[in-house]
Amino acid sequence: MFTSINKLPNPLPESDGPNPKAAQALQEGLGGQFGEMRTMMQYLFQNINFRGDAKPYQDLLRSIATEEMGHVELISNTINVLLEGSTTQADPNDLPLSIALESPNIHHFLVAGQSCRPVDAAGNPWSATYVYDSGNLVLNMLYNLMLEATGRLQKCRLYEMSDDKAYRATVSYLIVRDLAHEKVFAKALETLGVEWNKTLPVPKVDTSKMPEVRELEELNLHNQQWTMTNEQSGLSLIFNGDSPFKDGQLETLDGIPEGGPIPNLPEAPQEFSPGLDNELKSKFQNLMNKKI
Amino acid sequence: MFTSINKLPNPLPESDGPNPKAAQALQEGLGGQFGEMRTMMQYLFQNINFRGDAKPYQDLLRSIATEEMGHVELISNTINVLLEGSTTQADPNDLPLSIALESPNIHHFLVAGQSCRPVDAAGNPWSATYVYDSGNLVLNMLYNLMLEATGRLQKCRLYEMSDDKAYRATVSYLIVRDLAHEKVFAKALETLGVEWNKTLPVPKVDTSKMPEVRELEELNLHNQQWTMTNEQSGLSLIFNGDSPFKDGQLETLDGIPEGGPIPNLPEAPQEFSPGLDNELKSKFQNLMNKKI
Amino acid sequence: MFTSINKLPNPLPESDGPNPKAAQALQEGLGGQFGEMRTMMQYLFQNINFRGDAKPYQDLLRSIATEEMGHVELISNTINVLLEGSTTQADPNDLPLSIALESPNIHHFLVAGQSCRPVDAAGNPWSATYVYDSGNLVLNMLYNLMLEATGRLQKCRLYEMSDDKAYRATVSYLIVRDLAHEKVFAKALETLGVEWNKTLPVPKVDTSKMPEVRELEELNLHNQQWTMTNEQSGLSLIFNGDSPFKDGQLETLDGIPEGGPIPNLPEAPQEFSPGLDNELKSKFQNLMNKKI
Amino acid sequence: MFTSINKLPNPLPESDGPNPKAAQALQEGLGGQFGEMRTMMQYLFQNINFRGDAKPYQDLLRSIATEEMGHVELISNTINVLLEGSTTQADPNDLPLSIALESPNIHHFLVAGQSCRPVDAAGNPWSATYVYDSGNLVLNMLYNLMLEATGRLQKCRLYEMSDDKAYRATVSYLIVRDLAHEKVFAKALETLGVEWNKTLPVPKVDTSKMPEVRELEELNLHNQQWTMTNEQSGLSLIFNGDSPFKDGQLETLDGIPEGGPIPNLPEAPQEFSPGLDNELKSKFQNLMNKKI
Amino acid sequence: MFTSINKLPNPLPESDGPNPKAAQALQEGLGGQFGEMRTMMQYLFQNINFRGDAKPYQDLLRSIATEEMGHVELISNTINVLLEGSTTQADPNDLPLSIALESPNIHHFLVAGQSCRPVDAAGNPWSATYVYDSGNLVLNMLYNLMLEATGRLQKCRLYEMSDDKAYRATVSYLIVRDLAHEKVFAKALETLGVEWNKTLPVPKVDTSKMPEVRELEELNLHNQQWTMTNEQSGLSLIFNGDSPFKDGQLETLDGIPEGGPIPNLPEAPQEFSPGLDNELKSKFQNLMNKKI
Amino acid sequence: MFTSINKLPNPLPESDGPNPKAAQALQEGLGGQFGEMRTMMQYLFQNINFRGDAKPYQDLLRSIATEEMGHVELISNTINVLLEGSTTQADPNDLPLSIALESPNIHHFLVAGQSCRPVDAAGNPWSATYVYDSGNLVLNMLYNLMLEATGRLQKCRLYEMSDDKAYRATVSYLIVRDLAHEKVFAKALETLGVEWNKTLPVPKVDTSKMPEVRELEELNLHNQQWTMTNEQSGLSLIFNGDSPFKDGQLETLDGIPEGGPIPNLPEAPQEFSPGLDNELKSKFQNLMNKKI
């Protein structure tokens, strides 16, 4: 089971303005083959189907699966704030949704009510064929290491596509967290005998050119992993000591990150969203008034 | 964000014996178009993309999305216990995995290590094209009502396909919870003006012929909804008073269900799962010994 | 069985000029998850698989399934007239199909011969996974109500994306017909006990801002349903009396709408369509001459 | 536009008994890559997107597209009668739907209410990627010829898989109609210059071993094509004279085949289909009583 | 089995400059339903599954299957050279990958490292549902003829979309080779009795307006077919004599085309491709030094 | 480019008898997510899209891509021999293809002419979404290592599902070759710094219980890699010295394996395959007679 906390894992600054193209690029991180929906589902299935008594590895999978649920929320909300304002009419005679014809994903406006969708940056719907669980511990760890490294590679590429402030904040946070997860799985394989020497991480990036990333790494965020639970976890048996990439000391932290508030999306009448007329609104208001 | 609790939402009794066919039938409830992966994802997207200030409906979506995460776990574990033991060799000269050639989903044994997969009962992988979020509040509630009713219809059909004890326990629990969720969305529409009279619920079932279901309804489980959070929730503003189907009093409960333990899956050497040889096991043992 | 009538259900005015982007947006109404191919197929399957003796509901499904076949034709032809002229070269030295590289769906020009395709506005092919038929009458009616309302929501959004005359004529006609169909299913549920009060329709639109829609509603087109057959139909037993949305009197009309002519598409030599050279043309001419 | 006739194109005899395996095999003819949904959609798109003034070919496409709509109905109904009775319990203590676990397509019982689905014989949903329309007349005719020949090949293989009476009646009818359609497209290419000599048809079958097929061919059904409309059609300009396969005289027939009645499916309470309880039934009865 | 030759089948001139839109259009020829991946796989399966003793047809399939492997390489390399240089920054302060947001396939930059992908021009991944193998010789030849003609039709349309030099060289080469393959299958059917007269080829093109195509046809490249093997082949038993389209003499050539060099792609640090830092490069250098 | 050799990479013994279930299980190795079509395509794309001057890694990819083409042929032929004889009628009155209704993949008999298909063991068509090419050298090598290990894991599971002689010969050969490929990629990573110690290979298997595998390993086949070309290759710069798994000495071999003959498939008249009647056969015979 899971319980819900009404927060995003990282604060989300305001966007510099509507940017449907950057929003669509970010969809790769949400619904792409190496995006957050996939990592969340893959680790959840590997956790559930775990065999044998090497439970700390099972706990490790559960921690990251749970963290990824929050990443799904973070990146979805970032897409939404990038879309916000894109259909505001300068002139009341303008066609309110004509921008949709110029946007890379018309479904943001036509199918959803100006919000994110479970698809990748090319518009392909997420598919469970992406989920890998072989039942073999070493193979699963190897796959997950590759998965996190690929996710981070794609986010480093995304970083270079736009410098919108909200976009960059989330992309940078995920670059750092993917690096931490890359370490979790590299460390897990290290406990079973692999020595990585200087091969990892991939990609190797010069964070002096990525100030938003650098700032987070200065907080050691790339060496930390939360248990994402109030219960005991075997994660710390694996995730401790030297980073397998020799860039700091690993820290297992109990519980969850401090996080930031979830943005509120205003009504969008041009999208008929939420679409309540005055009569329905007054019904809702009566409901609220009964609160006391 | 979400936090993890190491429990299933409902206790899972032992299965009457290996039953790969019943396991495959249950896959519909996990990875089918109207299964738990879908409800979880649909409500999560509707929660994230919610617009306007009718927040109790947003909270309602969040509560059920969170509960569905636990349902994914419950049904996955049930599939796993139904598969358990199916490749035990009576005679050591038998081919250990030949049963796979007679099973409706060979992938349980060939791709996964004798465990569940994110697919439906016909083997189709789950697809995000299933996720519906129109941005319109009334439409979303209407869709969700239909979705829960269809889920419950399919589970009532599943009930009639096998009487394995573990299978029935989970199917019956989900029949009752789907009914509760059907009510949540029917009630949400009632607060906006719809009167259902005797049209709902669908399907109409005589639970006197479904003793496992009846037992749970006697606990009023079909009229209860947890908030699935330790924080405040607007759920209770909507989910209270008479059931919209006139079969009891609705109760909003803070927090989560009591639940039951998650089963442990033994090693399956015939599946090379987890596949640790003695050398790797001793490495893992060293890790465990450092615990103190 | 069905018989063919060489007409579109509604007259199609000339387009204001080639508009491949508007054409691609309209594809959602043809091959999208809530488009005309889907409604046609869903109602056809529900009609064929109908169980029991409540035949008027089966007849109702057949009438709308048949009407939707004509909608597939109407929207396809509208896409085609929007594409027409887009590859006309201003200068004979221009690359005739270079416009394709700037169009949202290059397949209109590269795979088809400058014409519509069975895909949605994001380019995804139509899939039969969209078709819903649970076998349960109430559920099917509920789904169909939601389906028509979602179709209408999307068409209202499409209305705001372009004001091309052919585009608007078809979109407006479909907004009105989807409203009529929304009523058919709402009425069907009303006969089984539901009272909708002011919850429906969705979306609620102010048609005073949609003159093309208003004009059609003044003809009561949003309260009429044809039987689409020369035979007897039980439709009128359900579709009569007050509109379930309290906006007029329902009318069941025998037969089919008056409709308008199907446009002729000229040859497109740059597409090698139809691609007959003089020799093949003279063969065809001989054929025509034998007519007498 | 199209109008509906409440008949199947060919009479459907009673099935020899429930046969879910034969039913699933027939799904290939409904939702397979070379099945009736595909021919119907392909010819409809080719008809709508037709360019130039060689209109008899456009009429020809419309006639066959319309006939295929009836074939969709015929094969769907045949699947349904093959499924009928499969969940009748010999003993009231039996699990009513346990047969579903032994059937090749559990979705017949679990998703649909014991009825056909828009999928192929391996369970894959129908996809619009199957639809071919190149815009080029010769290519389209060539494809359609190959399509009909492949459909007929598959139906000849289906013929050899079961001898159930309803199954055989429909399969044989479609073998003969596919041969007629193969001729339509072969003849269309003949009018443009191709001479087939003895290469076609494919497959070449000895109908003396297929008595149900032979019987229909004795009625010249393999040389006839209906216009499927009450309006004028250019079909007869093409489809006349000697068969391109030298096996008789081609006949263009105005209108539609005589056909046979559509079977009624009884209620299936074990499927909750249609699922009306007494209260809902009496509401429906009131409706019927108002008829007078 | 196959052996590899480090050459492209045709020389690839330099591109006129980066052109991501033309690159994406070319993807149809690589991963489209009628592209080179498909022809290669279709002929390979038909070759492997061949039945009976008409072996020259089996050899014919093997020759073309093998040639298509080289076409996959040719078109992939052409896409790559069209993408090359597209992310070069004019100003070091520019965002290096911002061009990706303006490109029709962001995956070229985000998923791949600025290179081709196994998808079509609309971004749909290649699917094995495209592969046709009926087991019937006449049908397979008919399908293949249609397949080559459709491939050539699409390439003729591609020709008209861009005049980049590399693009045109490859498109023109494939137009000519598809015509040769169209003849191979037309000739195969001719040996079984079909006379094509003037119906083929499709499309009929005036190559005087396609100088790059004309130049290759002057070398008789449209009448030649290599065996693509050093072993004996029955191809020449079929592919000889007059062209079935009456445009020259067919020639079966032993072995493979002369071909041209495969281009080298430079490092793309902005894509982290290949992503070796100095330490990893020196490791690689050590490896190279051991060469002697 | 590639050239064709008319041989399988390994001799294929006769099958113990028709076995459609084992045939369908083997489909995973052909068209599955970790099967031979995928490895072939993945390495081909990585080879084509290779960047930079570390060419020995590019050569390595080309060698294995080429070898995998032969594996596609080997496993396809093995499926075909397992299907052979399955529709032979004991009694001439039997329905010749009724076995198809009892087989796990009816498409073997209904769509193909009793032969293999490009699908996996659950019937899902192969998809190019499987192909991974990140552009990053370390990541690609890591993925490929995991891919080969997963392929080998699945083949070890397949080994335990049937002991048919043809099935076992091919499965065992592929187990050994996958191990060799696992080493190639492990070695490639070793040259960049990784030390695997005892973590690999996965799965760890006791080949004393797999006599067919043991026999091949005694030939050192698990330590050998062919260049698959007559040209120079940098493969040997990487693939030499100690096995990264410490089980022997690596050997790079120039050229290709010795291989074995490709089986001939007889005519299958019940499948209309190849479907030539006497007239067409005599035409073919004339063709053969012209040979001299």
mmCIF file with all atom_site columns, C-alpha atoms in Angstrom, chain D residues 49-112:
data_model
loop_
_atom_site.group_PDB
_atom_site.id
_atom_site.type_symbol
_atom_site.label_atom_id
_atom_site.label_alt_id
_atom_site.label_comp_id
_atom_site.label_asym_id
_atom_site.label_entity_id
_atom_site.label_seq_id
_atom_site.pdbx_PDB_ins_code
_atom_site.Cartn_x
_atom_site.Cartn_y
_atom_site.Cartn_z
_atom_site.occupancy
_atom_site.B_iso_or_equiv
_atom_site.pdbx_formal_charge
_atom_site.auth_seq_id
_atom_site.auth_comp_id
_atom_site.auth_asym_id
_atom_site.auth_atom_id
_atom_site.pdbx_PDB_model_num
ATOM 1  C CA . ASN D 1 49  ? -10.541 9.507   -51.661 1.00 0.00 ? 49  ASN D CA 1
ATOM 2  C CA . PHE D 1 50  ? -11.079 8.639   -55.333 1.00 0.00 ? 50  PHE D CA 1
ATOM 3  C CA . ARG D 1 51  ? -9.648  11.171  -57.807 1.00 0.00 ? 51  ARG D CA 1
ATOM 4  C CA . GLY D 1 52  ? -10.468 11.894  -61.425 1.00 0.00 ? 52  GLY D CA 1
ATOM 5  C CA . ASP D 1 53  ? -13.328 11.004  -63.704 1.00 0.00 ? 53  ASP D CA 1
ATOM 6  C CA . ALA D 1 54  ? -13.025 7.233   -64.032 1.00 0.00 ? 54  ALA D CA 1
ATOM 7  C CA . LYS D 1 55  ? -16.128 7.041   -61.855 1.00 0.00 ? 55  LYS D CA 1
ATOM 8  C CA . PRO D 1 56  ? -17.176 3.463   -62.648 1.00 0.00 ? 56  PRO D CA 1
ATOM 9  C CA . TYR D 1 57  ? -14.169 2.302   -60.619 1.00 0.00 ? 57  TYR D CA 1
ATOM 10 C CA . GLN D 1 58  ? -15.297 4.547   -57.760 1.00 0.00 ? 58  GLN D CA 1
ATOM 11 C CA . ASP D 1 59  ? -18.806 3.063   -57.942 1.00 0.00 ? 59  ASP D CA 1
ATOM 12 C CA . LEU D 1 60  ? -17.335 -0.429  -57.984 1.00 0.00 ? 60  LEU D CA 1
ATOM 13 C CA . LEU D 1 61  ? -15.471 0.332   -54.751 1.00 0.00 ? 61  LEU D CA 1
ATOM 14 C CA . ARG D 1 62  ? -18.624 1.695   -53.142 1.00 0.00 ? 62  ARG D CA 1
ATOM 15 C CA . SER D 1 63  ? -20.632 -1.399  -54.020 1.00 0.00 ? 63  SER D CA 1
ATOM 16 C CA . ILE D 1 64  ? -18.152 -3.770  -52.466 1.00 0.00 ? 64  ILE D CA 1
ATOM 17 C CA . ALA D 1 65  ? -17.538 -1.537  -49.432 1.00 0.00 ? 65  ALA D CA 1
ATOM 18 C CA . THR D 1 66  ? -21.277 -1.636  -48.791 1.00 0.00 ? 66  THR D CA 1
ATOM 19 C CA . GLU D 1 67  ? -21.493 -5.379  -49.253 1.00 0.00 ? 67  GLU D CA 1
ATOM 20 C CA . GLU D 1 68  ? -18.634 -5.850  -46.773 1.00 0.00 ? 68  GLU D CA 1
ATOM 21 C CA . MET D 1 69  ? -20.659 -4.058  -44.083 1.00 0.00 ? 69  MET D CA 1
ATOM 22 C CA . GLY D 1 70  ? -23.108 -6.898  -44.350 1.00 0.00 ? 70  GLY D CA 1
ATOM 23 C CA . HIS D 1 71  ? -20.281 -9.418  -44.193 1.00 0.00 ? 71  HIS D CA 1
ATOM 24 C CA . VAL D 1 72  ? -19.152 -7.893  -40.912 1.00 0.00 ? 72  VAL D CA 1
ATOM 25 C CA . GLU D 1 73  ? -22.640 -8.573  -39.621 1.00 0.00 ? 73  GLU D CA 1
ATOM 26 C CA . LEU D 1 74  ? -22.783 -12.089 -41.015 1.00 0.00 ? 74  LEU D CA 1
ATOM 27 C CA . ILE D 1 75  ? -19.520 -13.266 -39.524 1.00 0.00 ? 75  ILE D CA 1
ATOM 28 C CA . SER D 1 76  ? -20.169 -11.538 -36.184 1.00 0.00 ? 76  SER D CA 1
ATOM 29 C CA . ASN D 1 77  ? -23.496 -13.272 -35.874 1.00 0.00 ? 77  ASN D CA 1
ATOM 30 C CA . THR D 1 78  ? -21.911 -16.594 -36.785 1.00 0.00 ? 78  THR D CA 1
ATOM 31 C CA . ILE D 1 79  ? -19.338 -16.206 -34.017 1.00 0.00 ? 79  ILE D CA 1
ATOM 32 C CA . ASN D 1 80  ? -22.155 -15.403 -31.611 1.00 0.00 ? 80  ASN D CA 1
ATOM 33 C CA . VAL D 1 81  ? -24.180 -18.516 -32.450 1.00 0.00 ? 81  VAL D CA 1
ATOM 34 C CA . LEU D 1 82  ? -21.039 -20.633 -32.042 1.00 0.00 ? 82  LEU D CA 1
ATOM 35 C CA . LEU D 1 83  ? -20.516 -19.207 -28.560 1.00 0.00 ? 83  LEU D CA 1
ATOM 36 C CA . GLU D 1 84  ? -24.177 -19.623 -27.591 1.00 0.00 ? 84  GLU D CA 1
ATOM 37 C CA . GLY D 1 85  ? -24.784 -22.308 -25.012 1.00 0.00 ? 85  GLY D CA 1
ATOM 38 C CA . SER D 1 86  ? -21.148 -22.656 -24.020 1.00 0.00 ? 86  SER D CA 1
ATOM 39 C CA . THR D 1 87  ? -21.757 -21.508 -20.447 1.00 0.00 ? 87  THR D CA 1
ATOM 40 C CA . THR D 1 88  ? -24.908 -23.491 -19.768 1.00 0.00 ? 88  THR D CA 1
ATOM 41 C CA . GLN D 1 89  ? -24.377 -25.371 -16.536 1.00 0.00 ? 89  GLN D CA 1
ATOM 42 C CA . ALA D 1 90  ? -25.090 -29.076 -16.586 1.00 0.00 ? 90  ALA D CA 1
ATOM 43 C CA . ASP D 1 91  ? -25.175 -29.021 -12.798 1.00 0.00 ? 91  ASP D CA 1
ATOM 44 C CA . PRO D 1 92  ? -26.341 -25.885 -10.944 1.00 0.00 ? 92  PRO D CA 1
ATOM 45 C CA . ASN D 1 93  ? -23.344 -26.257 -8.628  1.00 0.00 ? 93  ASN D CA 1
ATOM 46 C CA . ASP D 1 94  ? -20.890 -25.919 -11.468 1.00 0.00 ? 94  ASP D CA 1
ATOM 47 C CA . LEU D 1 95  ? -19.008 -22.700 -11.949 1.00 0.00 ? 95  LEU D CA 1
ATOM 48 C CA . PRO D 1 96  ? -20.950 -21.151 -14.803 1.00 0.00 ? 96  PRO D CA 1
ATOM 49 C CA . LEU D 1 97  ? -18.036 -19.446 -16.550 1.00 0.00 ? 97  LEU D CA 1
ATOM 50 C CA . SER D 1 98  ? -15.237 -21.945 -15.872 1.00 0.00 ? 98  SER D CA 1
ATOM 51 C CA . ILE D 1 99  ? -15.302 -22.854 -19.587 1.00 0.00 ? 99  ILE D CA 1
ATOM 52 C CA . ALA D 1 100 ? -13.720 -19.445 -20.177 1.00 0.00 ? 100 ALA D CA 1
ATOM 53 C CA . LEU D 1 101 ? -10.433 -20.720 -18.697 1.00 0.00 ? 101 LEU D CA 1
ATOM 54 C CA . GLU D 1 102 ? -10.295 -23.431 -21.382 1.00 0.00 ? 102 GLU D CA 1
ATOM 55 C CA . SER D 1 103 ? -11.246 -21.193 -24.308 1.00 0.00 ? 103 SER D CA 1
ATOM 56 C CA . PRO D 1 104 ? -8.763  -19.649 -26.725 1.00 0.00 ? 104 PRO D CA 1
ATOM 57 C CA . ASN D 1 105 ? -10.190 -16.160 -26.152 1.00 0.00 ? 105 ASN D CA 1
ATOM 58 C CA . ILE D 1 106 ? -11.214 -15.555 -22.563 1.00 0.00 ? 106 ILE D CA 1
ATOM 59 C CA . HIS D 1 107 ? -12.321 -12.056 -23.596 1.00 0.00 ? 107 HIS D CA 1
ATOM 60 C CA . HIS D 1 108 ? -15.403 -13.554 -25.273 1.00 0.00 ? 108 HIS D CA 1
ATOM 61 C CA . PHE D 1 109 ? -16.651 -14.278 -21.768 1.00 0.00 ? 109 PHE D CA 1
ATOM 62 C CA . LEU D 1 110 ? -14.822 -11.788 -19.593 1.00 0.00 ? 110 LEU D CA 1
ATOM 63 C CA . VAL D 1 111 ? -14.871 -8.551  -21.575 1.00 0.00 ? 111 VAL D CA 1
ATOM 64 C CA . ALA D 1 112 ? -17.808 -9.134  -23.928 1.00 0.00 ? 112 ALA D CA 1
#
